[in-house]
mmCIF file of C-alpha atoms in Angstrom:
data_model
loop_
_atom_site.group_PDB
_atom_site.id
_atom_site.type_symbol
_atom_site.label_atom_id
_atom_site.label_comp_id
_atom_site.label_asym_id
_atom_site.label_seq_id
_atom_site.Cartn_x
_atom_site.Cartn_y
_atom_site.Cartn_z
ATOM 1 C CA UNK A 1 123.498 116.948 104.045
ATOM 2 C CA UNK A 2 120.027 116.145 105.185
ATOM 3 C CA UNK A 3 118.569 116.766 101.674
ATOM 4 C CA UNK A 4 120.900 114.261 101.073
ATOM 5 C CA UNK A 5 119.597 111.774 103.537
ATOM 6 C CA UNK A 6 116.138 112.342 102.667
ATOM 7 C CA UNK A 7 116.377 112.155 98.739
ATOM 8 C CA UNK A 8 118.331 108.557 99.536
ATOM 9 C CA UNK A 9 115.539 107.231 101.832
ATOM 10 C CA UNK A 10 113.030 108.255 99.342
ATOM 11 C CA UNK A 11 115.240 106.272 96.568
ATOM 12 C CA UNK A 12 115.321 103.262 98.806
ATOM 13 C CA UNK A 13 111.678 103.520 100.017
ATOM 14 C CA UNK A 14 110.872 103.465 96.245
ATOM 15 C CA UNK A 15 113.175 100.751 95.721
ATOM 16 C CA UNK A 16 111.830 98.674 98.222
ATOM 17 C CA UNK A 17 108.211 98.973 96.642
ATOM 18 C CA UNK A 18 109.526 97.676 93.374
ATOM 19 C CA UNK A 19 111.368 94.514 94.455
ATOM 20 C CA UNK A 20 108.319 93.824 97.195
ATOM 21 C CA UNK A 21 105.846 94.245 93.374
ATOM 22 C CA UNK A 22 108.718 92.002 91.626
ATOM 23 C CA UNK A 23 107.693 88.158 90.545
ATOM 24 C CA UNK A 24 111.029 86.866 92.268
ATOM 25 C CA UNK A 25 110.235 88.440 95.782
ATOM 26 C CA UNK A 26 106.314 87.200 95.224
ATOM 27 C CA UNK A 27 108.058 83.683 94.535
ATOM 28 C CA UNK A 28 109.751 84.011 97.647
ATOM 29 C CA UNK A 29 106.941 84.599 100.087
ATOM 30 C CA UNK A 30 105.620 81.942 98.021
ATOM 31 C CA UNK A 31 107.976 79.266 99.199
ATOM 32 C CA UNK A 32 108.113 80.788 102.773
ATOM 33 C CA UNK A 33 104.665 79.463 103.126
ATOM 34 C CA UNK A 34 105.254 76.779 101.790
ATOM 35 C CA UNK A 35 108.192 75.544 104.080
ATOM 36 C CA UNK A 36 105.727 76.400 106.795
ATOM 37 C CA UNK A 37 103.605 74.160 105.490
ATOM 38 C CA UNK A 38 106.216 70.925 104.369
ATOM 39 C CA UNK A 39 107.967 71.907 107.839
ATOM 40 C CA UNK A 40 104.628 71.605 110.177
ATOM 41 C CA UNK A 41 104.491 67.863 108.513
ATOM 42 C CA UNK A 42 107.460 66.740 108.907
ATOM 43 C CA UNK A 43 106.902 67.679 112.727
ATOM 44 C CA UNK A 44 103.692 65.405 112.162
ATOM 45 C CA UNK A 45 104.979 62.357 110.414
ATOM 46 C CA UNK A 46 108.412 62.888 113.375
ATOM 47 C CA UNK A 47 105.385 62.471 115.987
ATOM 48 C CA UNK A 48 104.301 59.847 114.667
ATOM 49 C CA UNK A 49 106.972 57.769 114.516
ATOM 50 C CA UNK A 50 107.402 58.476 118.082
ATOM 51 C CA UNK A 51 103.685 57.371 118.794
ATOM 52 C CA UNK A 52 104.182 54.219 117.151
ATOM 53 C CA UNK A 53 107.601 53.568 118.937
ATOM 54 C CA UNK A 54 106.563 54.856 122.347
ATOM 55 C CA UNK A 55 105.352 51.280 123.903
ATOM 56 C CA UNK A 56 108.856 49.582 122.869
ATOM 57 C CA UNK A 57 110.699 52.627 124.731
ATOM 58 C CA UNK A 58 112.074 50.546 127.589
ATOM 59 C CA UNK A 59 112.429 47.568 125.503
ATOM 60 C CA UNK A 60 114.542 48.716 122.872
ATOM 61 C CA UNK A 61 117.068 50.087 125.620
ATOM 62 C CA UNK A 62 117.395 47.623 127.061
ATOM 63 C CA UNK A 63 117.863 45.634 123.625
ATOM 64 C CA UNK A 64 120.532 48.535 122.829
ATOM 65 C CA UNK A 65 122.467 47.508 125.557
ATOM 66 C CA UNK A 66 122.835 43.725 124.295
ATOM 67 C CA UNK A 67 123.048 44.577 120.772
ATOM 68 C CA UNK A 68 126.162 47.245 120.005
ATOM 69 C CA UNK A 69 124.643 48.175 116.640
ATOM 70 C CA UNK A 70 124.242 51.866 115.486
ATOM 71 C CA UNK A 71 120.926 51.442 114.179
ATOM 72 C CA UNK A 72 119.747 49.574 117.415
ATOM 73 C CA UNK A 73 121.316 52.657 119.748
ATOM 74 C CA UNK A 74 119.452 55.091 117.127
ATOM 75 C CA UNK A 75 116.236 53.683 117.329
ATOM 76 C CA UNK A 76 116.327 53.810 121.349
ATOM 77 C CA UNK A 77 116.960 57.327 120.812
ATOM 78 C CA UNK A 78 115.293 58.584 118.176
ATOM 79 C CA UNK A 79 113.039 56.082 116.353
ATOM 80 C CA UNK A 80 111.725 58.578 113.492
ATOM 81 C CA UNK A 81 115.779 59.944 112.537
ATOM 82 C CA UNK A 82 116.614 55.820 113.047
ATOM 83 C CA UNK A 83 113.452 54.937 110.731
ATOM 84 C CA UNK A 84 115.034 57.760 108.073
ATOM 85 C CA UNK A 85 118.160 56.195 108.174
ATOM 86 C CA UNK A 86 116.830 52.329 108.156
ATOM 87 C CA UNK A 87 116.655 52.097 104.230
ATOM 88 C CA UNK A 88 116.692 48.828 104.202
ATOM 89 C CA UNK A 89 114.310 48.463 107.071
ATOM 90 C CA UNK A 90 116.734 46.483 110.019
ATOM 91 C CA UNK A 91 114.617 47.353 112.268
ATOM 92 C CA UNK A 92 112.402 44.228 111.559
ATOM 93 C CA UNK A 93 114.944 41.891 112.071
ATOM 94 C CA UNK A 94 115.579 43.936 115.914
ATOM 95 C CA UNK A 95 111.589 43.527 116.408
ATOM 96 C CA UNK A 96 111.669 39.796 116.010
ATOM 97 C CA UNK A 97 115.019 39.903 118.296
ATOM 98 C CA UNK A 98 113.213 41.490 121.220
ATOM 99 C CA UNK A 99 110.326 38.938 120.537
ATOM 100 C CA UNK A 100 112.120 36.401 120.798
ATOM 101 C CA UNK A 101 114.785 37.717 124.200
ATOM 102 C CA UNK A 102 111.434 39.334 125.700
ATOM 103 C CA UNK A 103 111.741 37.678 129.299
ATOM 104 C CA UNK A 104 115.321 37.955 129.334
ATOM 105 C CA UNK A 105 114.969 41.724 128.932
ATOM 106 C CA UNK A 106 113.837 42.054 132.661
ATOM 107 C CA UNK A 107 110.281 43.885 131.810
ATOM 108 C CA UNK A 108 107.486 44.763 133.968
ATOM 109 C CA UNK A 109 104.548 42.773 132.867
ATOM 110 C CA UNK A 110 102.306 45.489 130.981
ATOM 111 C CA UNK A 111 105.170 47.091 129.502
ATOM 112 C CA UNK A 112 106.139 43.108 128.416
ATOM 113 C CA UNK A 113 102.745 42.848 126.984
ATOM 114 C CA UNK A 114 102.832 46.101 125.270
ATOM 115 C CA UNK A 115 105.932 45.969 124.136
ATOM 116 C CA UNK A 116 104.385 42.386 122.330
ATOM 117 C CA UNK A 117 101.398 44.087 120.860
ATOM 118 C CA UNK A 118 103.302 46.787 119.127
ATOM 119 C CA UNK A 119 105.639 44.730 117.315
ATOM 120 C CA UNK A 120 102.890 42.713 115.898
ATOM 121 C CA UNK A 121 101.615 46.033 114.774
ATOM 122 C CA UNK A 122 104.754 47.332 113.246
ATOM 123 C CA UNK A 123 104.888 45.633 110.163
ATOM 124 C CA UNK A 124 107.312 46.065 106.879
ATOM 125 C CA UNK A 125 104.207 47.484 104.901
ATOM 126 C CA UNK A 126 103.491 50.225 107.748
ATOM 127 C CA UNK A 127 106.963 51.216 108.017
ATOM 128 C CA UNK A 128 107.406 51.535 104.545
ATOM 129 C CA UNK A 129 104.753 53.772 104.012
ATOM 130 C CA UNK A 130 105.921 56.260 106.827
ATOM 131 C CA UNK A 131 109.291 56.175 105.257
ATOM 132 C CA UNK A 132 107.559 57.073 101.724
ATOM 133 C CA UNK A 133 105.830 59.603 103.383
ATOM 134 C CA UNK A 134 108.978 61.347 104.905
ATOM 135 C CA UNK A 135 110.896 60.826 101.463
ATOM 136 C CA UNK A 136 108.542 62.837 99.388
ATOM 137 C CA UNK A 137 107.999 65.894 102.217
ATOM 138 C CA UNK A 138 111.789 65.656 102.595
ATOM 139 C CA UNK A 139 112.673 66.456 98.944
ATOM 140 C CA UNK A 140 110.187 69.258 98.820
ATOM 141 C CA UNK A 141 111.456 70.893 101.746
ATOM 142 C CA UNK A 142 115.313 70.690 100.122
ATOM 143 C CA UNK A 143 114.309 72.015 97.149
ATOM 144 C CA UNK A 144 112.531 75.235 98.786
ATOM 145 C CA UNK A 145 115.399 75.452 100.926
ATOM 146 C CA UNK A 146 117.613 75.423 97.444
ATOM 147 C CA UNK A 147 115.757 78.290 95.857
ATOM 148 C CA UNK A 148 115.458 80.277 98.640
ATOM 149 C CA UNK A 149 119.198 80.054 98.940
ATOM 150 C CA UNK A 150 119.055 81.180 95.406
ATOM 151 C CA UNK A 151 116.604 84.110 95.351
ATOM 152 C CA UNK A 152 118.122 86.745 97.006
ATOM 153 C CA UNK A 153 115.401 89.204 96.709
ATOM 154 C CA UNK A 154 114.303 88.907 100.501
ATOM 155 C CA UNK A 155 118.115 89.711 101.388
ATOM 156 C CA UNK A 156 118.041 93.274 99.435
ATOM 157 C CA UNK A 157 114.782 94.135 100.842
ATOM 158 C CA UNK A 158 116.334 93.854 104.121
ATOM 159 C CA UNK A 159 119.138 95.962 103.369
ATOM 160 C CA UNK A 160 117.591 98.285 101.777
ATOM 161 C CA UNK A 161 115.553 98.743 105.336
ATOM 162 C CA UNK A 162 118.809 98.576 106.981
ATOM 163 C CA UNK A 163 120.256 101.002 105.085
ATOM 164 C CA UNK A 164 117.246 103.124 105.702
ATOM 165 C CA UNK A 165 117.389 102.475 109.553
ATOM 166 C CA UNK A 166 120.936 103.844 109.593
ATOM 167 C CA UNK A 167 120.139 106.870 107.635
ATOM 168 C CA UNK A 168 117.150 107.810 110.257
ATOM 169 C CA UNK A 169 119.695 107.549 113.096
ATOM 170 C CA UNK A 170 121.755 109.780 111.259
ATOM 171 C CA UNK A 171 118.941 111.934 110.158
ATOM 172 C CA UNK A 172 118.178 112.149 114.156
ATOM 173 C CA UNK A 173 121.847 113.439 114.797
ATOM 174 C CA UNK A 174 122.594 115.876 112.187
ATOM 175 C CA UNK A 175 118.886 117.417 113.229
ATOM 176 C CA UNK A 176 120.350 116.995 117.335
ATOM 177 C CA UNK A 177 123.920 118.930 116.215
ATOM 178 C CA UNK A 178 121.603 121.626 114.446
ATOM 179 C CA UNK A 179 119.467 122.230 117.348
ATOM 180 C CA UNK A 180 122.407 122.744 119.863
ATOM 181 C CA UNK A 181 124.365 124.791 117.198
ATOM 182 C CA UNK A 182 121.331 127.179 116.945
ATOM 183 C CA UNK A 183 120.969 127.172 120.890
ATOM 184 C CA UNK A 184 124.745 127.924 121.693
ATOM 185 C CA UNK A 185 124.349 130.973 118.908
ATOM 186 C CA UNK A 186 121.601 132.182 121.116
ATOM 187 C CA UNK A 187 123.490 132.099 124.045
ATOM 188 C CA UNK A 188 126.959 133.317 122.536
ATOM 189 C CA UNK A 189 124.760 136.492 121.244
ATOM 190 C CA UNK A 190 123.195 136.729 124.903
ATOM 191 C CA UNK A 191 126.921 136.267 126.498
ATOM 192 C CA UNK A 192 128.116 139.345 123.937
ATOM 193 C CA UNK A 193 125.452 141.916 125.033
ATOM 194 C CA UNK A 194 126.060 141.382 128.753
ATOM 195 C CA UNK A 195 129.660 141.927 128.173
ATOM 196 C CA UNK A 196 129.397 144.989 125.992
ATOM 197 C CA UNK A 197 127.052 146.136 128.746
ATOM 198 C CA UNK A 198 129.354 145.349 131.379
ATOM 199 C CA UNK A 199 132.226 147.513 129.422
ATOM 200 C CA UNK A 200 130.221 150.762 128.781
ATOM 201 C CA UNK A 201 129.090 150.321 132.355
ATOM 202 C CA UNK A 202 132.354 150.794 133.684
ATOM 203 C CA UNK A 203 132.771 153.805 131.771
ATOM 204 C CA UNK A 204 130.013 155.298 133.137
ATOM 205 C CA UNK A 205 126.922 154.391 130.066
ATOM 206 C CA UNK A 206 124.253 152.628 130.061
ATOM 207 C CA UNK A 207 122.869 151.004 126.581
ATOM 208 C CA UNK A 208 119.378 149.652 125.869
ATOM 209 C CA UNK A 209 118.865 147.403 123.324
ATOM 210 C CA UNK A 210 116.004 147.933 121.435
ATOM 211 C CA UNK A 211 114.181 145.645 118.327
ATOM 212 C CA UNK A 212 114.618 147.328 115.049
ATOM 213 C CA UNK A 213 110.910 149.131 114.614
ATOM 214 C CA UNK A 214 109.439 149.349 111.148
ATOM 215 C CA UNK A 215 108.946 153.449 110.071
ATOM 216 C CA UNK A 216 105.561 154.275 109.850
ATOM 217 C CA UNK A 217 104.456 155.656 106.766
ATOM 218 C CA UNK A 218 101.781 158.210 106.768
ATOM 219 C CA UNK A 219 98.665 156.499 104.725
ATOM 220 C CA UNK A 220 98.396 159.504 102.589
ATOM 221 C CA UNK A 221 101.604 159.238 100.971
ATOM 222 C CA UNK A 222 100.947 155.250 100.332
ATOM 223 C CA UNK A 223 97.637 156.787 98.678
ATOM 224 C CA UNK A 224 99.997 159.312 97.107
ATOM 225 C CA UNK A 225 102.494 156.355 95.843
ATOM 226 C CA UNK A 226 99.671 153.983 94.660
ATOM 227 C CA UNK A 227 97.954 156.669 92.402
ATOM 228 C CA UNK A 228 101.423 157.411 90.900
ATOM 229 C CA UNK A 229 102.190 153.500 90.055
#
């Protein structure tokens, strides 16, 4: 049973080595980098949309609550997913809204003044660009999600290990069982001297266990035995 064990850990061990060697799993680690990489700037192009938006926070809620429309409610709650969804870039027409209902929108006066400034920097072009930007990333990062969906090599690997796990653990117990099987032997043997003791005893013997001894041989006749081979 535990040649067993350890002949199928060294199968899987071996197995393991080839896929990790194998162009498909190389391909994989590959594209794991890679949707480090595409993921890390789509966190960068989400911050910043949220930059640019930031000075138009208050404003745009308070334009939400005056103007019912889903994109308006996105884009006071998440500007970049609202700038994603804008295709056809609404979000100009809401600027030149909250231009034009600025005092009725019951702002301090820097965040008024802010607000101003940041819609005269948000134009189509700029917009456009970012949404470019998040278009291209966007399709990269779907189609290294597709293939890793694809190449399963990563998902043998791991059971392979898993399988490997399990057969330590029960490695470990088969070696436990062993170990207390040989120590209750000891014991049983131990147990079955003191009783035969205890019988002879009450018939009046006494018995002494001694270690088998090896005979000496007299050296001579091992010359003797020698010379005659």
């Amino acid at each position: 049973r535990l040649k067993q064990i350890e002949e199928k850990q060294l199968e899987n061990t071996k197995r393991i080595d080839e896929i990790k060697n194998s162009p498909k799993f190389l391909e994989v680690m590959e594209l794991k980098n890679r949707k480090i990489e595409v993921d890390s700037k789509i966190k960068e192009l989400r911050q910043k949309a949220l930059e640019l938006f930031m000075p138009l926070d208050k404003a745009m809620k308070k334009y939400s609550k005056m103007d019912k429309e889903f994109l308006v409610t996105k884009y006071s709650e998440d500007p970049f997913e609202a700038l994603v969804l804008d295709k056809d870039l609404k979000i100009i027409e809401y600027l030149k809204n909250i231009k034009n209902d600025i005092l009725t929108l019951d702002l301090e006066e820097k965040k008024m003044e802010r607000a101003l400034n940041t819609i005269e920097l948000l134009n189509p072009d700029k917009l456009k660009k970012l949404q470019e930007e998040h278009n291209i990333i966007a399709s990269e990062q779907k189609m290294i999600r597709n293939k890793l969906v694809y190449n399963q090599m990563e998902e043998k690997v791991n059971m392979l290990k898993t399988e490997s796990e399990n057969l330590n653990e029960n490695q470990k117990l088969l070696r436990k069982k062993l170990s207390e099987l040989n120590e209750r032997t000891v014991v049983n043997e131990n147990e079955l001297k003191n009783e035969i003791i205890l019988k002879l005893k009450e018939y009046g013997r006494e018995v002494v266990f001694k270690e088998p001894k090896v005979e000496n041989i007299p050296e001579e006749t091992v010359q003797e035995e020698i010379l005659d081979q």
